CSV table of N, CA and C in Angstrom, one decimal:
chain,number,residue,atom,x,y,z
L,1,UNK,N,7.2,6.6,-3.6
L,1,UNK,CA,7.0,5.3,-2.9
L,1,UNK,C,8.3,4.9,-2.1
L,2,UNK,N,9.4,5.0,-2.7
L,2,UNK,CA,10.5,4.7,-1.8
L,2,UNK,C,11.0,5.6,-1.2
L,3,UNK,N,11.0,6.8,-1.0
L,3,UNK,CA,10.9,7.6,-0.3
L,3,UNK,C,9.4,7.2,1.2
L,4,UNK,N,8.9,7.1,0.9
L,4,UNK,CA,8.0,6.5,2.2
L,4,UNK,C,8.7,5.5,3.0
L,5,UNK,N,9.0,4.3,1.9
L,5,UNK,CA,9.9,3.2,2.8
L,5,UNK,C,10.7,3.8,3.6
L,6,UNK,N,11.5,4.5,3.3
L,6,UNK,CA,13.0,4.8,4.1
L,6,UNK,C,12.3,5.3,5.1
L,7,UNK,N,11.7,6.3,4.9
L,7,UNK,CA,11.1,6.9,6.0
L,7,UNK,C,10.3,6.0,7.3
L,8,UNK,N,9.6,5.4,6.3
L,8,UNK,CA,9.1,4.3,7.4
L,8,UNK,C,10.2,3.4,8.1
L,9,UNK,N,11.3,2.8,7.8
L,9,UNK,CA,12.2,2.4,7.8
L,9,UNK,C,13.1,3.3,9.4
L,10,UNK,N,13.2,4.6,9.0
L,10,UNK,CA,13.9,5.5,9.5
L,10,UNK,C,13.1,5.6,11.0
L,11,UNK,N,12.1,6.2,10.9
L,11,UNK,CA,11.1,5.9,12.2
L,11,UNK,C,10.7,5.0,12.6
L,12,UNK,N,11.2,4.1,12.4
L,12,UNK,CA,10.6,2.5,13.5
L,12,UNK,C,12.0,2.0,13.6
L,13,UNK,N,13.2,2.5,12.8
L,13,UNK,CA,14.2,1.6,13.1
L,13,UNK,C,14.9,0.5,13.1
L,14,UNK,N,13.6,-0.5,12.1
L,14,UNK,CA,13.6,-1.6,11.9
L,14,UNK,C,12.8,-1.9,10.7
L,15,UNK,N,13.0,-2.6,9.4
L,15,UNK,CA,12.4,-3.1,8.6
L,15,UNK,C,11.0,-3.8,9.1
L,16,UNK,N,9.6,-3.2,9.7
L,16,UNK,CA,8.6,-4.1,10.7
L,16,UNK,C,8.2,-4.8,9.0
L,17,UNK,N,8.0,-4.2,7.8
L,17,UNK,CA,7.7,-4.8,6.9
L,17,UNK,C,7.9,-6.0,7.0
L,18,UNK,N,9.2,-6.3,7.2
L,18,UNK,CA,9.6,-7.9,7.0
L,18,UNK,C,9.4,-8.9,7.9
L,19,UNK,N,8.9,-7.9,9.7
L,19,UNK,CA,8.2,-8.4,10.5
L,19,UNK,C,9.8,-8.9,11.2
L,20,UNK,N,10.7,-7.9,11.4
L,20,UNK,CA,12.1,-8.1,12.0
L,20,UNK,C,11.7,-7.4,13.8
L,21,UNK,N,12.2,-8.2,15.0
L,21,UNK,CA,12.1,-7.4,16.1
L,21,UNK,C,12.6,-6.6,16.1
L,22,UNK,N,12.2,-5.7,16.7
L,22,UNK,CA,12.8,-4.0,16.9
L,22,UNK,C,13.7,-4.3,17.3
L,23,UNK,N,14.9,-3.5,16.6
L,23,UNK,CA,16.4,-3.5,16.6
L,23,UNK,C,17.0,-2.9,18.3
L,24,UNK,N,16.2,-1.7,18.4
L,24,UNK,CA,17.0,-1.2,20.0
L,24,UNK,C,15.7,-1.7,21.1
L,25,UNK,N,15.0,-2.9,20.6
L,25,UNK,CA,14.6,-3.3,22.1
L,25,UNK,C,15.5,-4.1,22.2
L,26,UNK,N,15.5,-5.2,21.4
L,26,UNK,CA,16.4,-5.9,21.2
L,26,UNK,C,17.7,-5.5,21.9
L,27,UNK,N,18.8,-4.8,21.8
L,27,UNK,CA,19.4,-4.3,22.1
L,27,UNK,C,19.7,-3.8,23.2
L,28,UNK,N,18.6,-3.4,23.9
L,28,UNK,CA,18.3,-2.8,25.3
L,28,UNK,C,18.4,-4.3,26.5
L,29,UNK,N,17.7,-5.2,25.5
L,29,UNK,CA,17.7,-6.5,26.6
L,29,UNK,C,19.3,-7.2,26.4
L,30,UNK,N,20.0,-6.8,25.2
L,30,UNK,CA,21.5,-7.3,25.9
L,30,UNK,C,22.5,-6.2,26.6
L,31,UNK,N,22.3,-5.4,26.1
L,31,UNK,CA,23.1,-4.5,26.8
L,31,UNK,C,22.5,-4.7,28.7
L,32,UNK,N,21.4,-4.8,29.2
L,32,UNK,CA,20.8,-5.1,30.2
L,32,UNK,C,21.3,-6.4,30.8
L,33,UNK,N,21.3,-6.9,30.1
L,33,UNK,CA,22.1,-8.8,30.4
L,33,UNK,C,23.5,-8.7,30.4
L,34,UNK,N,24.2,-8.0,29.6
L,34,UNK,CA,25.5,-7.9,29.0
L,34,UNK,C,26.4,-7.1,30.3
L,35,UNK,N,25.7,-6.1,30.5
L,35,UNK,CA,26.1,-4.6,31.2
L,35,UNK,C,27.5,-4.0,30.2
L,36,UNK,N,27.3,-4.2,28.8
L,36,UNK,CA,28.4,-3.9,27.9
L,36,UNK,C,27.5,-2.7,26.9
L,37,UNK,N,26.9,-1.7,27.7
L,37,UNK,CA,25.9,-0.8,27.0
L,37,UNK,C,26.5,-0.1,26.0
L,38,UNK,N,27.8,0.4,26.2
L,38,UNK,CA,28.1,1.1,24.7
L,38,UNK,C,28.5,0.7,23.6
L,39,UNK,N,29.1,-1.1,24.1
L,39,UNK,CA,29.4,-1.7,23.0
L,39,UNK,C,27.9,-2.4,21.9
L,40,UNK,N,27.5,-3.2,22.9
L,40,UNK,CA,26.1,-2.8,21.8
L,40,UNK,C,25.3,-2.3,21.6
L,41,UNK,N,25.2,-1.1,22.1
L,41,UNK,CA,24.5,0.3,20.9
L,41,UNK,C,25.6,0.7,20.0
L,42,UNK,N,26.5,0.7,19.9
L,42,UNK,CA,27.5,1.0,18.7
L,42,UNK,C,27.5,0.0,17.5
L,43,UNK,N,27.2,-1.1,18.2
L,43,UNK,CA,26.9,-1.9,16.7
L,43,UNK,C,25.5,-2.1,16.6
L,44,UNK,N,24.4,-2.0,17.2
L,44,UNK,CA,23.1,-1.4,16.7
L,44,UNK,C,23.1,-0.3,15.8
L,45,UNK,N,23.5,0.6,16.0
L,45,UNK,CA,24.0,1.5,15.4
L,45,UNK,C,24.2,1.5,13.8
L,46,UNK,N,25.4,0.8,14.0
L,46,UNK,CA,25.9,0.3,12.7
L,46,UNK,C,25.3,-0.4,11.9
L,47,UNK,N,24.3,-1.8,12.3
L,47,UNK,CA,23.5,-2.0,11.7
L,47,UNK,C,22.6,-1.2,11.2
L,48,UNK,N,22.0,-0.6,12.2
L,48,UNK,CA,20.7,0.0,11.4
L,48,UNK,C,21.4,1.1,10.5
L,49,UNK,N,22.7,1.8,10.2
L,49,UNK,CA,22.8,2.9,9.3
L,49,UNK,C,22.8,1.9,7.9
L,50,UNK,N,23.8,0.6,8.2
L,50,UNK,CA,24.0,0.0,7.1
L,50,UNK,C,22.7,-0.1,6.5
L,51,UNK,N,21.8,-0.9,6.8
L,51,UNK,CA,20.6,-1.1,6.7
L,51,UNK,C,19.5,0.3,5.6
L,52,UNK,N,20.0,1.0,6.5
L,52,UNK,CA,19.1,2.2,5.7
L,52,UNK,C,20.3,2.7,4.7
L,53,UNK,N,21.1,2.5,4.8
L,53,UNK,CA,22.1,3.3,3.4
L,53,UNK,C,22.0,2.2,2.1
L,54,UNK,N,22.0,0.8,2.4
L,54,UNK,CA,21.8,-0.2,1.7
L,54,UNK,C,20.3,0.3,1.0
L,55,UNK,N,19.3,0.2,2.2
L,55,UNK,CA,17.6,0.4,1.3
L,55,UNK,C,17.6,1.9,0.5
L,56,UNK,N,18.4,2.4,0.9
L,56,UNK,CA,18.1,3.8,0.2
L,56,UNK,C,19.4,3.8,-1.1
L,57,UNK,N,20.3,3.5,-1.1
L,57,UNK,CA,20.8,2.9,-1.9
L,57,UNK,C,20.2,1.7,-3.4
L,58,UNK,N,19.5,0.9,-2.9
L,58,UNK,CA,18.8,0.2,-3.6
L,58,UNK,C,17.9,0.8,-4.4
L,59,UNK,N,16.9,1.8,-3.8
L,59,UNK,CA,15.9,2.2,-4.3
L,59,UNK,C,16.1,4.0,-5.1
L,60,UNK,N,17.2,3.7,-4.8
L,60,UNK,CA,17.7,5.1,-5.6
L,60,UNK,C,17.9,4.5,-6.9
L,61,UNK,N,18.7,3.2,-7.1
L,61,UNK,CA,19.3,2.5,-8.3
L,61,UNK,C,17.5,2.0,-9.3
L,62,UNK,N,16.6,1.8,-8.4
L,62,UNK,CA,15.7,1.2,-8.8
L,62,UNK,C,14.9,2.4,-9.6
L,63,UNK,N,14.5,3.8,-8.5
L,63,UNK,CA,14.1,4.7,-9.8
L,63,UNK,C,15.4,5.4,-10.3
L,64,UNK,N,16.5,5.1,-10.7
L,64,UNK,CA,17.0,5.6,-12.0
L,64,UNK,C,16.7,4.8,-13.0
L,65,UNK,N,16.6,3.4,-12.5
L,65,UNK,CA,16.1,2.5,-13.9
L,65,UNK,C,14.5,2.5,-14.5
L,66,UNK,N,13.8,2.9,-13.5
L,66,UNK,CA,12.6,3.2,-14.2
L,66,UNK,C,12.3,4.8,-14.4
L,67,UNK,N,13.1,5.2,-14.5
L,67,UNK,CA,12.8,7.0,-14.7
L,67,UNK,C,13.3,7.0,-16.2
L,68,UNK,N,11.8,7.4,-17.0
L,68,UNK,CA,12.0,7.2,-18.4
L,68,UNK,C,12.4,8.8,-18.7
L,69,UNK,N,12.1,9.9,-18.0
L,69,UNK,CA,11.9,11.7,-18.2
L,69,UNK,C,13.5,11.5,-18.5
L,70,UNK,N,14.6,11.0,-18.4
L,70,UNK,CA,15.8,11.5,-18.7
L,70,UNK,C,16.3,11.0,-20.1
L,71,UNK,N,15.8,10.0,-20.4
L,71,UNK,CA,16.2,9.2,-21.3
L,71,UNK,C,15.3,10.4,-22.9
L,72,UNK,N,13.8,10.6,-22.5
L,72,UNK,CA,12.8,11.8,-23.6
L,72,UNK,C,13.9,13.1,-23.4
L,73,UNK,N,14.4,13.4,-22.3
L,73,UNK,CA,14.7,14.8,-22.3
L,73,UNK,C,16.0,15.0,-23.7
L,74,UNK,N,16.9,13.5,-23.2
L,74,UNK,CA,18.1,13.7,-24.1
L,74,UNK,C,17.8,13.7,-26.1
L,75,UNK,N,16.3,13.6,-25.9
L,75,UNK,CA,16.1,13.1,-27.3
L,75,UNK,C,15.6,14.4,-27.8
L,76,UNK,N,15.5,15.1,-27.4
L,76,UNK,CA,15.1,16.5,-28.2
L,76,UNK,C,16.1,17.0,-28.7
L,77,UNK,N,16.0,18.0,-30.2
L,77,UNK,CA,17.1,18.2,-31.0
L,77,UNK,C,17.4,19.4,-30.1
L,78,UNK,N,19.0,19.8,-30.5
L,78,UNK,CA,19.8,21.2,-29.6
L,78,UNK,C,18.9,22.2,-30.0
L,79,UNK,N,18.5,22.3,-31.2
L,79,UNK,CA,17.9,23.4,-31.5
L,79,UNK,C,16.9,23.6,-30.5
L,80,UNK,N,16.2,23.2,-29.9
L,80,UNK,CA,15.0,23.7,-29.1
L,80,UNK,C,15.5,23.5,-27.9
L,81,UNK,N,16.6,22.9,-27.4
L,81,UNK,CA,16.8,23.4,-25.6
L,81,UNK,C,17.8,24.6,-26.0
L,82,UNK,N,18.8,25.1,-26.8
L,82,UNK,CA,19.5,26.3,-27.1
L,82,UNK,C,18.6,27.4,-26.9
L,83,UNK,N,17.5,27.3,-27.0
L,83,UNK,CA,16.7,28.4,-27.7
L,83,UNK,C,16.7,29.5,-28.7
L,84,UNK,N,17.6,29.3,-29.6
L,84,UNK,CA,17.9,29.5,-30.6
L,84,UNK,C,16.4,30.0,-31.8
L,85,UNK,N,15.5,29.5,-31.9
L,85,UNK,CA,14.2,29.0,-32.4
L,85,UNK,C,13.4,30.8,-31.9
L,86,UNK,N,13.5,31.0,-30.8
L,86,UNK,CA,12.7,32.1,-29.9
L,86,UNK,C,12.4,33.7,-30.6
């Protein structure tokens, strides 16, 4: 599931979930008004990496806290991952 977000995220460029205007239209209409085109795409830019390193960030922290398979694996006695038993 959070792997979808980002993705979805990553291909539109803009959080649309939250119902945010798209970041490089946005963008296109000042740089067009501005005539300072590289300056704001470079911090469009920026935003949107922060943006997705932040959400992907977040939701990495979110399934380690709900990923219970690490917490079962550690509880098995040595004897049976050694294979010792075989």
């Amino acid at each position: 599931m959070g792997n979808e977000l980002i993705v979805n995220v990553k291909d539109t460029s803009v959080l649309n979930v939250i119902a945010v205007t798209e970041l490089f239209f946005v963008s296109n209409g000042i740089a067009s008004t501005t005539y300072q085109v590289f300056q704001t795409f470079t911090i469009t830019t920026v935003i949107y990496l922060v943006l997705t390193t932040l959400l992907t960030l977040l939701l990495r922290f979110i399934e380690l806290k709900l990923d219970k398979t690490k917490t079962e694996a550690s509880s098995y006695p040595s004897s049976i991952t050694d294979g010792q038993n075989i």
